[in-house]
GROMACS .gro file of C-alpha atoms in nm:
model
  357
    1MET     CA    1   0.000   0.000   0.000
    2ALA     CA    2   0.133   0.344  -0.090
    3ALA     CA    3   0.226   0.575   0.196
    4VAL     CA    4   0.025   0.892   0.255
    5LEU     CA    5   0.277   1.173   0.209
    6GLU     CA    6   0.273   1.534   0.106
    7LEU     CA    7   0.545   1.788   0.031
    8ILE     CA    8   0.488   2.140   0.162
    9ALA     CA    9   0.699   2.430   0.035
   10GLY     CA   10   0.695   2.805   0.097
   11SER     CA   11   0.811   3.062  -0.155
   12TYR     CA   12   0.921   3.421  -0.211
   13GLU     CA   13   0.600   3.458  -0.414
   14GLN     CA   14   0.393   3.440  -0.087
   15ILE     CA   15   0.242   3.102  -0.182
   16ALA     CA   16   0.259   2.771   0.007
   17PHE     CA   17   0.242   2.464  -0.218
   18GLY     CA   18   0.118   2.116  -0.131
   19TYR     CA   19   0.205   1.815  -0.346
   20ARG     CA   20   0.077   1.464  -0.284
   21ILE     CA   21   0.348   1.201  -0.336
   22LYS     CA   22   0.262   0.877  -0.515
   23THR     CA   23   0.500   0.610  -0.385
   24ASP     CA   24   0.356   0.299  -0.550
   25GLN     CA   25   0.588   0.306  -0.852
   26LYS     CA   26   0.965   0.277  -0.881
   27GLU     CA   27   0.977   0.640  -0.988
   28TRP     CA   28   0.775   0.850  -0.747
   29THR     CA   29   0.541   1.109  -0.893
   30THR     CA   30   0.371   1.412  -0.743
   31GLU     CA   31   0.027   1.560  -0.785
   32ALA     CA   32  -0.055   1.923  -0.704
   33ASP     CA   33  -0.290   1.919  -0.405
   34PHE     CA   34  -0.327   2.283  -0.299
   35THR     CA   35  -0.185   2.632  -0.318
   36HIS     CA   36  -0.235   2.851  -0.014
   37HIS     CA   37  -0.197   3.224  -0.079
   38ALA     CA   38  -0.277   3.368   0.263
   39HIS     CA   39   0.038   3.574   0.318
   40THR     CA   40   0.111   3.925   0.191
   41ALA     CA   41   0.491   3.884   0.196
   42SER     CA   42   0.742   3.606   0.132
   43ILE     CA   43   0.714   3.288   0.339
   44SER     CA   44   1.003   3.235   0.579
   45ALA     CA   45   0.914   2.917   0.772
   46ALA     CA   46   0.694   2.606   0.741
   47ALA     CA   47   0.601   2.320   0.974
   48ALA     CA   48   0.362   2.025   0.959
   49SER     CA   49   0.170   1.827   1.220
   50GLU     CA   50  -0.068   1.537   1.157
   51ARG     CA   51  -0.358   1.778   1.104
   52PHE     CA   52  -0.223   2.127   1.029
   53ILE     CA   53   0.030   2.305   0.814
   54ALA     CA   54   0.172   2.626   0.962
   55THR     CA   55   0.358   2.888   0.759
   56GLY     CA   56   0.532   3.200   0.887
   57SER     CA   57   0.608   3.509   0.684
   58LYS     CA   58   0.766   3.851   0.667
   59ASP     CA   59   0.409   3.980   0.700
   60GLU     CA   60   0.434   3.899   1.075
   61THR     CA   61   0.159   3.634   1.068
   62ILE     CA   62   0.140   3.257   1.104
   63GLN     CA   63  -0.117   3.108   0.866
   64LEU     CA   64  -0.279   2.771   0.932
   65TYR     CA   65  -0.408   2.521   0.678
   66ASP     CA   66  -0.625   2.228   0.785
   67MET     CA   67  -0.508   1.914   0.603
   68LYS     CA   68  -0.816   1.717   0.708
   69LYS     CA   69  -1.074   1.968   0.582
   70ARG     CA   70  -0.842   2.106   0.309
   71THR     CA   71  -0.929   2.462   0.405
   72GLU     CA   72  -0.764   2.771   0.551
   73HIS     CA   73  -0.788   2.771   0.929
   74GLY     CA   74  -0.702   3.133   1.010
   75ALA     CA   75  -0.402   3.332   1.130
   76LEU     CA   76  -0.208   3.349   1.455
   77LEU     CA   77  -0.118   3.707   1.549
   78HIS     CA   78   0.129   3.786   1.821
   79HIS     CA   79   0.470   3.855   1.669
   80ASP     CA   80   0.594   4.197   1.568
   81GLY     CA   81   0.832   4.123   1.280
   82THR     CA   82   0.920   3.833   1.051
   83ILE     CA   83   0.839   3.481   1.172
   84THR     CA   84   1.180   3.310   1.158
   85CYS     CA   85   1.106   2.956   1.280
   86LEU     CA   86   0.816   2.720   1.349
   87GLU     CA   87   0.808   2.377   1.512
   88PHE     CA   88   0.520   2.151   1.614
   89TYR     CA   89   0.556   1.929   1.917
   90GLY     CA   90   0.337   1.625   1.859
   91THR     CA   91  -0.032   1.696   1.818
   92SER     CA   92  -0.066   1.948   2.100
   93HIS     CA   93   0.160   2.249   2.058
   94LEU     CA   94   0.323   2.480   1.804
   95LEU     CA   95   0.628   2.693   1.887
   96SER     CA   96   0.713   3.005   1.690
   97GLY     CA   97   1.012   3.238   1.695
   98GLY     CA   98   1.045   3.581   1.541
   99GLU     CA   99   1.256   3.888   1.473
  100ASP     CA  100   1.090   4.050   1.776
  101GLY     CA  101   1.295   3.819   2.002
  102LEU     CA  102   0.984   3.630   2.116
  103ILE     CA  103   0.915   3.258   2.135
  104CYS     CA  104   0.543   3.184   2.148
  105VAL     CA  105   0.391   2.854   2.262
  106TRP     CA  106   0.053   2.790   2.099
  107SER     CA  107  -0.203   2.534   2.213
  108ARG     CA  108  -0.353   2.344   1.922
  109LYS     CA  109  -0.680   2.296   2.109
  110LYS     CA  110  -0.805   2.654   2.067
  111TRP     CA  111  -0.496   2.808   1.903
  112GLN     CA  112  -0.430   3.025   2.207
  113CYS     CA  113  -0.089   3.172   2.283
  114LEU     CA  114  -0.019   2.993   2.612
  115LYS     CA  115   0.319   3.156   2.669
  116SER     CA  116   0.503   3.448   2.516
  117ILE     CA  117   0.870   3.440   2.611
  118LYS     CA  118   1.113   3.727   2.553
  119ALA     CA  119   1.383   3.486   2.441
  120HIS     CA  120   1.661   3.701   2.293
  121GLN     CA  121   1.785   4.058   2.276
  122GLY     CA  122   1.752   4.070   1.900
  123HIS     CA  123   1.606   3.814   1.661
  124VAL     CA  124   1.527   3.452   1.741
  125THR     CA  125   1.697   3.276   1.450
  126SER     CA  126   1.612   2.911   1.529
  127LEU     CA  127   1.451   2.690   1.791
  128SER     CA  128   1.427   2.317   1.860
  129VAL     CA  129   1.213   2.115   2.104
  130HIS     CA  130   1.371   1.829   2.299
  131PRO     CA  131   1.215   1.487   2.218
  132SER     CA  132   1.073   1.480   2.574
  133GLY     CA  133   0.879   1.801   2.503
  134LYS     CA  134   1.003   1.957   2.827
  135LEU     CA  135   1.298   2.161   2.702
  136ALA     CA  136   1.360   2.383   2.402
  137LEU     CA  137   1.676   2.536   2.263
  138SER     CA  138   1.694   2.870   2.088
  139VAL     CA  139   1.964   3.080   1.925
  140GLY     CA  140   1.951   3.446   1.832
  141THR     CA  141   2.137   3.753   1.715
  142ASP     CA  142   2.252   3.828   2.072
  143LYS     CA  143   2.522   3.558   2.040
  144THR     CA  144   2.359   3.330   2.296
  145LEU     CA  145   2.226   2.974   2.298
  146ARG     CA  146   1.943   2.937   2.548
  147THR     CA  147   1.767   2.642   2.708
  148TRP     CA  148   1.401   2.685   2.802
  149ASN     CA  149   1.192   2.505   3.060
  150LEU     CA  150   0.868   2.454   2.865
  151THR     CA  151   0.669   2.354   3.172
  152ASN     CA  152   0.689   2.710   3.307
  153GLY     CA  153   0.814   2.910   3.009
  154ARG     CA  154   1.126   3.029   3.187
  155SER     CA  155   1.492   3.030   3.097
  156ALA     CA  156   1.683   2.733   3.238
  157PHE     CA  157   2.029   2.821   3.106
  158ILE     CA  158   2.204   3.072   2.890
  159LYS     CA  159   2.531   3.007   2.711
  160ASN     CA  160   2.737   3.280   2.548
  161ILE     CA  161   2.861   3.133   2.219
  162LYS     CA  162   3.035   3.458   2.109
  163GLN     CA  163   2.890   3.440   1.758
  164ASN     CA  164   2.543   3.452   1.607
  165ALA     CA  165   2.419   3.099   1.540
  166HIS     CA  166   2.137   3.071   1.286
  167ILE     CA  167   2.031   2.705   1.327
  168VAL     CA  168   1.997   2.483   1.635
  169ARG     CA  169   1.869   2.120   1.644
  170TRP     CA  170   1.836   1.843   1.901
  171SER     CA  171   1.938   1.495   1.793
  172PRO     CA  172   1.650   1.242   1.770
  173ALA     CA  173   1.760   1.073   2.096
  174GLY     CA  174   1.797   1.406   2.273
  175ASP     CA  175   2.148   1.327   2.402
  176LYS     CA  176   2.320   1.598   2.196
  177TYR     CA  177   2.245   1.903   1.988
  178VAL     CA  178   2.408   2.104   1.711
  179ALA     CA  179   2.433   2.478   1.655
  180VAL     CA  180   2.528   2.625   1.318
  181VAL     CA  181   2.739   2.941   1.288
  182ASN     CA  182   2.792   3.042   0.924
  183ASP     CA  183   2.971   2.741   0.766
  184ARG     CA  184   3.039   2.554   1.092
  185VAL     CA  185   2.840   2.286   1.276
  186ASN     CA  186   2.925   2.273   1.648
  187ILE     CA  187   2.822   1.950   1.821
  188TYR     CA  188   2.725   1.982   2.189
  189ASP     CA  189   2.695   1.703   2.443
  190LEU     CA  190   2.390   1.726   2.670
  191GLU     CA  191   2.577   1.594   2.974
  192THR     CA  192   2.847   1.861   2.965
  193ALA     CA  193   2.674   2.135   2.763
  194SER     CA  194   3.006   2.188   2.587
  195VAL     CA  195   3.128   2.149   2.228
  196ILE     CA  196   3.252   1.795   2.164
  197GLY     CA  197   3.316   1.832   1.791
  198THR     CA  198   3.302   2.062   1.490
  199VAL     CA  199   3.260   2.009   1.117
  200THR     CA  200   3.301   2.282   0.856
  201ASN     CA  201   3.103   2.303   0.533
  202PRO     CA  202   3.263   2.461   0.222
  203LYS     CA  203   2.981   2.720   0.206
  204ARG     CA  204   2.753   2.898   0.453
  205ILE     CA  205   2.495   2.649   0.578
  206SER     CA  206   2.128   2.708   0.490
  207SER     CA  207   1.959   2.396   0.630
  208ILE     CA  208   2.036   2.079   0.828
  209LYS     CA  209   1.847   1.761   0.912
  210PHE     CA  210   1.929   1.466   1.140
  211LEU     CA  211   1.879   1.145   0.938
  212ASN     CA  212   1.944   0.937   1.248
  213ASN     CA  213   2.115   1.009   1.580
  214SER     CA  214   2.464   1.027   1.432
  215VAL     CA  215   2.413   1.120   1.065
  216LEU     CA  216   2.342   1.481   0.968
  217ALA     CA  217   2.249   1.610   0.621
  218VAL     CA  218   2.375   1.962   0.547
  219ALA     CA  219   2.284   2.205   0.268
  220GLY     CA  220   2.476   2.524   0.202
  221ASP     CA  221   2.489   2.813  -0.038
  222ASP     CA  222   2.567   2.586  -0.332
  223GLU     CA  223   2.400   2.307  -0.526
  224PHE     CA  224   2.540   2.023  -0.310
  225VAL     CA  225   2.409   1.830  -0.012
  226ARG     CA  226   2.672   1.683   0.218
  227ILE     CA  227   2.623   1.412   0.477
  228CYS     CA  228   2.824   1.407   0.797
  229ASP     CA  229   2.899   1.135   1.051
  230LEU     CA  230   2.891   1.333   1.375
  231GLY     CA  231   3.068   1.062   1.575
  232LYS     CA  232   3.364   1.064   1.337
  233GLU     CA  233   3.331   1.439   1.269
  234LYS     CA  234   3.378   1.387   0.898
  235TRP     CA  235   3.189   1.413   0.570
  236VAL     CA  236   3.098   1.069   0.441
  237CYS     CA  237   2.901   1.157   0.127
  238GLU     CA  238   2.820   1.451  -0.099
  239PHE     CA  239   2.611   1.485  -0.412
  240LYS     CA  240   2.487   1.754  -0.649
  241ALA     CA  241   2.118   1.796  -0.571
  242HIS     CA  242   2.018   2.100  -0.778
  243GLU     CA  243   2.133   2.344  -1.043
  244THR     CA  244   2.133   2.636  -0.797
  245ARG     CA  245   2.172   2.661  -0.421
  246VAL     CA  246   1.976   2.431  -0.193
  247LYS     CA  247   1.752   2.634   0.037
  248ALA     CA  248   1.594   2.366   0.257
  249ILE     CA  249   1.610   1.995   0.335
  250ASP     CA  250   1.388   1.751   0.523
  251SER     CA  251   1.366   1.372   0.552
  252PHE     CA  252   1.149   1.080   0.652
  253MET     CA  253   1.194   0.705   0.688
  254MET     CA  254   1.037   0.440   0.469
  255GLU     CA  255   1.057   0.066   0.546
  256ASP     CA  256   1.432   0.014   0.508
  257TYR     CA  257   1.567   0.342   0.375
  258CYS     CA  258   1.567   0.715   0.434
  259VAL     CA  259   1.413   0.967   0.194
  260LEU     CA  260   1.593   1.300   0.182
  261VAL     CA  261   1.387   1.588   0.041
  262THR     CA  262   1.560   1.895  -0.101
  263ALA     CA  263   1.421   2.230  -0.220
  264SER     CA  264   1.606   2.491  -0.420
  265ASN     CA  265   1.596   2.841  -0.565
  266ASP     CA  266   1.559   2.669  -0.903
  267GLY     CA  267   1.198   2.581  -0.812
  268PHE     CA  268   1.249   2.207  -0.786
  269ILE     CA  269   1.168   1.981  -0.492
  270LYS     CA  270   1.351   1.648  -0.518
  271MET     CA  271   1.325   1.321  -0.326
  272TRP     CA  272   1.634   1.105  -0.279
  273LYS     CA  273   1.662   0.745  -0.163
  274LEU     CA  274   1.943   0.688   0.086
  275HIS     CA  275   2.036   0.366   0.267
  276LEU     CA  276   2.175   0.453   0.611
  277LYS     CA  277   2.443   0.187   0.634
  278GLU     CA  278   2.807   0.181   0.747
  279GLU     CA  279   2.943   0.284   0.407
  280LEU     CA  280   2.711   0.552   0.271
  281GLU     CA  281   2.664   0.562  -0.104
  282SER     CA  282   2.535   0.858  -0.301
  283PRO     CA  283   2.154   0.866  -0.295
  284THR     CA  284   1.941   0.791  -0.598
  285LEU     CA  285   1.668   1.022  -0.725
  286LEU     CA  286   1.316   0.891  -0.652
  287GLY     CA  287   1.120   1.177  -0.806
  288GLU     CA  288   1.094   1.553  -0.846
  289VAL     CA  289   0.849   1.836  -0.905
  290ASN     CA  290   0.904   2.179  -1.055
  291THR     CA  291   0.703   2.438  -0.863
  292THR     CA  292   0.831   2.722  -1.090
  293ALA     CA  293   0.860   2.936  -0.774
  294ARG     CA  294   1.159   3.055  -0.575
  295LEU     CA  295   1.141   2.823  -0.276
  296THR     CA  296   1.235   2.933   0.074
  297CYS     CA  297   1.133   2.654   0.313
  298LEU     CA  298   1.014   2.294   0.323
  299ALA     CA  299   0.815   2.050   0.535
  300VAL     CA  300   0.691   1.694   0.493
  301TRP     CA  301   0.335   1.615   0.596
  302ARG     CA  302   0.311   1.254   0.708
  303PRO     CA  303   0.031   1.191   0.956
  304SER     CA  304   0.133   0.838   1.050
  305SER     CA  305   0.480   0.945   1.165
  306VAL     CA  306   0.370   1.206   1.420
  307GLN     CA  307   0.404   1.107   1.783
  308GLU     CA  308   0.094   1.130   1.998
  309THR     CA  309   0.131   1.353   2.303
  310ALA     CA  310  -0.106   1.472   2.570
  311GLU     CA  311  -0.242   1.824   2.553
  312GLU     CA  312  -0.104   1.910   2.898
  313PRO     CA  313   0.246   1.808   3.017
  314ALA     CA  314   0.226   1.509   3.251
  315ALA     CA  315   0.467   1.661   3.499
  316ALA     CA  316   0.428   1.992   3.674
  317ALA     CA  317   0.794   2.071   3.731
  318THR     CA  318   0.826   2.437   3.820
  319THR     CA  319   1.197   2.491   3.861
  320SER     CA  320   1.490   2.416   3.635
  321LYS     CA  321   1.639   2.178   3.893
  322GLU     CA  322   1.317   1.978   3.917
  323LEU     CA  323   1.292   1.968   3.539
  324ILE     CA  324   1.648   1.840   3.496
  325LYS     CA  325   1.596   1.579   3.767
  326GLU     CA  326   1.282   1.456   3.594
  327LEU     CA  327   1.443   1.462   3.248
  328SER     CA  328   1.739   1.262   3.373
  329LYS     CA  329   1.501   0.990   3.494
  330MET     CA  330   1.318   0.981   3.161
  331LYS     CA  331   1.612   0.995   2.925
  332ARG     CA  332   1.895   0.872   3.148
  333VAL     CA  333   2.080   1.193   3.074
  334ARG     CA  334   2.180   1.484   3.291
  335ILE     CA  335   2.264   1.846   3.232
  336ALA     CA  336   2.577   1.965   3.412
  337ALA     CA  337   2.480   2.304   3.550
  338GLU     CA  338   2.838   2.406   3.615
  339GLU     CA  339   2.900   2.430   3.240
  340VAL     CA  340   2.645   2.704   3.185
  341ILE     CA  341   2.530   3.027   3.342
  342LEU     CA  342   2.200   3.019   3.528
  343GLU     CA  343   1.987   3.312   3.421
  344ASP     CA  344   1.764   3.509   3.655
  345GLU     CA  345   1.405   3.402   3.605
  346SER     CA  346   1.212   3.721   3.533
  347LYS     CA  347   0.838   3.768   3.559
  348PRO     CA  348   0.650   3.656   3.249
  349LYS     CA  349   0.545   3.933   3.009
  350LYS     CA  350   0.180   4.018   2.952
  351LYS     CA  351   0.023   3.873   2.640
  352LYS     CA  352  -0.046   4.105   2.350
  353LYS     CA  353  -0.313   3.945   2.140
  354GLY     CA  354  -0.425   3.598   2.042
  355GLY     CA  355  -0.547   3.470   1.708
  356GLY     CA  356  -0.685   3.187   1.504
  357LYS     CA  357  -1.031   3.063   1.450
   0.00000   0.00000   0.00000
């Protein structure tokens, strides 16, 4: 039986595209499913949950599209400035970051802004939610990497990284994370909160994606995608993916192989078959679609792959110490507080305005 999959891409032309993937043939094909023109400026971020697509834009709004009803679902209004990053956690929450320095936590139940966190002095450039759902990382233009306690919306730690990172990602197991500064990927260990390795890409990095806990796909300001073994700190594979620079990458697992999805300024979205084995070989092209637009961001909608999570967090940890203690029980990991600076927990800011239907 063919998998239910859809490619979602945002563009400079203000349009979000949805393409249904047909996986029942050797060569995969795509079928245009929808175009969503709800923004009034270029789209800067996209994310997918099992039910909704969220897109963020330079028009300062987050637009929602209901994949079940195939209709627009309204806008989320809270940020003052470009939406720079979006990430769903399971079926219950959406996190957004913006040029206003805010991280907003939205409940999917009524699309309320549950928390509005003044995260950075400057822009929030990237955020990532820990697999447990209890911590988030963010980086911004204030040269800091911050850890957030999502149970109370307060800062757990702040680390001065001396440069502006523009991407941060947890590994799938949650035992390490990476932060990208220009052309460099710094690998951090959760136990020590310190850099345990670095790999350098030939060009400035535009997008990264963990394919498994130790293999990272990296796209930069050229037409190549490079794959890195983080344990060995070396590049193990590279291939020419597009005719112009690769803007965004994503991936998902099929039965016994990984599918890497790439999107480029040339308008193409391509799907690549990659076997994650000891000796990585160059991936083979499964299929492609020409959107004829200048693409900016990418997401894969795959309802069956989304983890189910409760609407409310099971634990009611209120302090960073309690949170870390609980997380260490769950994940058998610990965060060494001596490696980072504990930030004063300030009073939460008042909400501005909510949104959504």
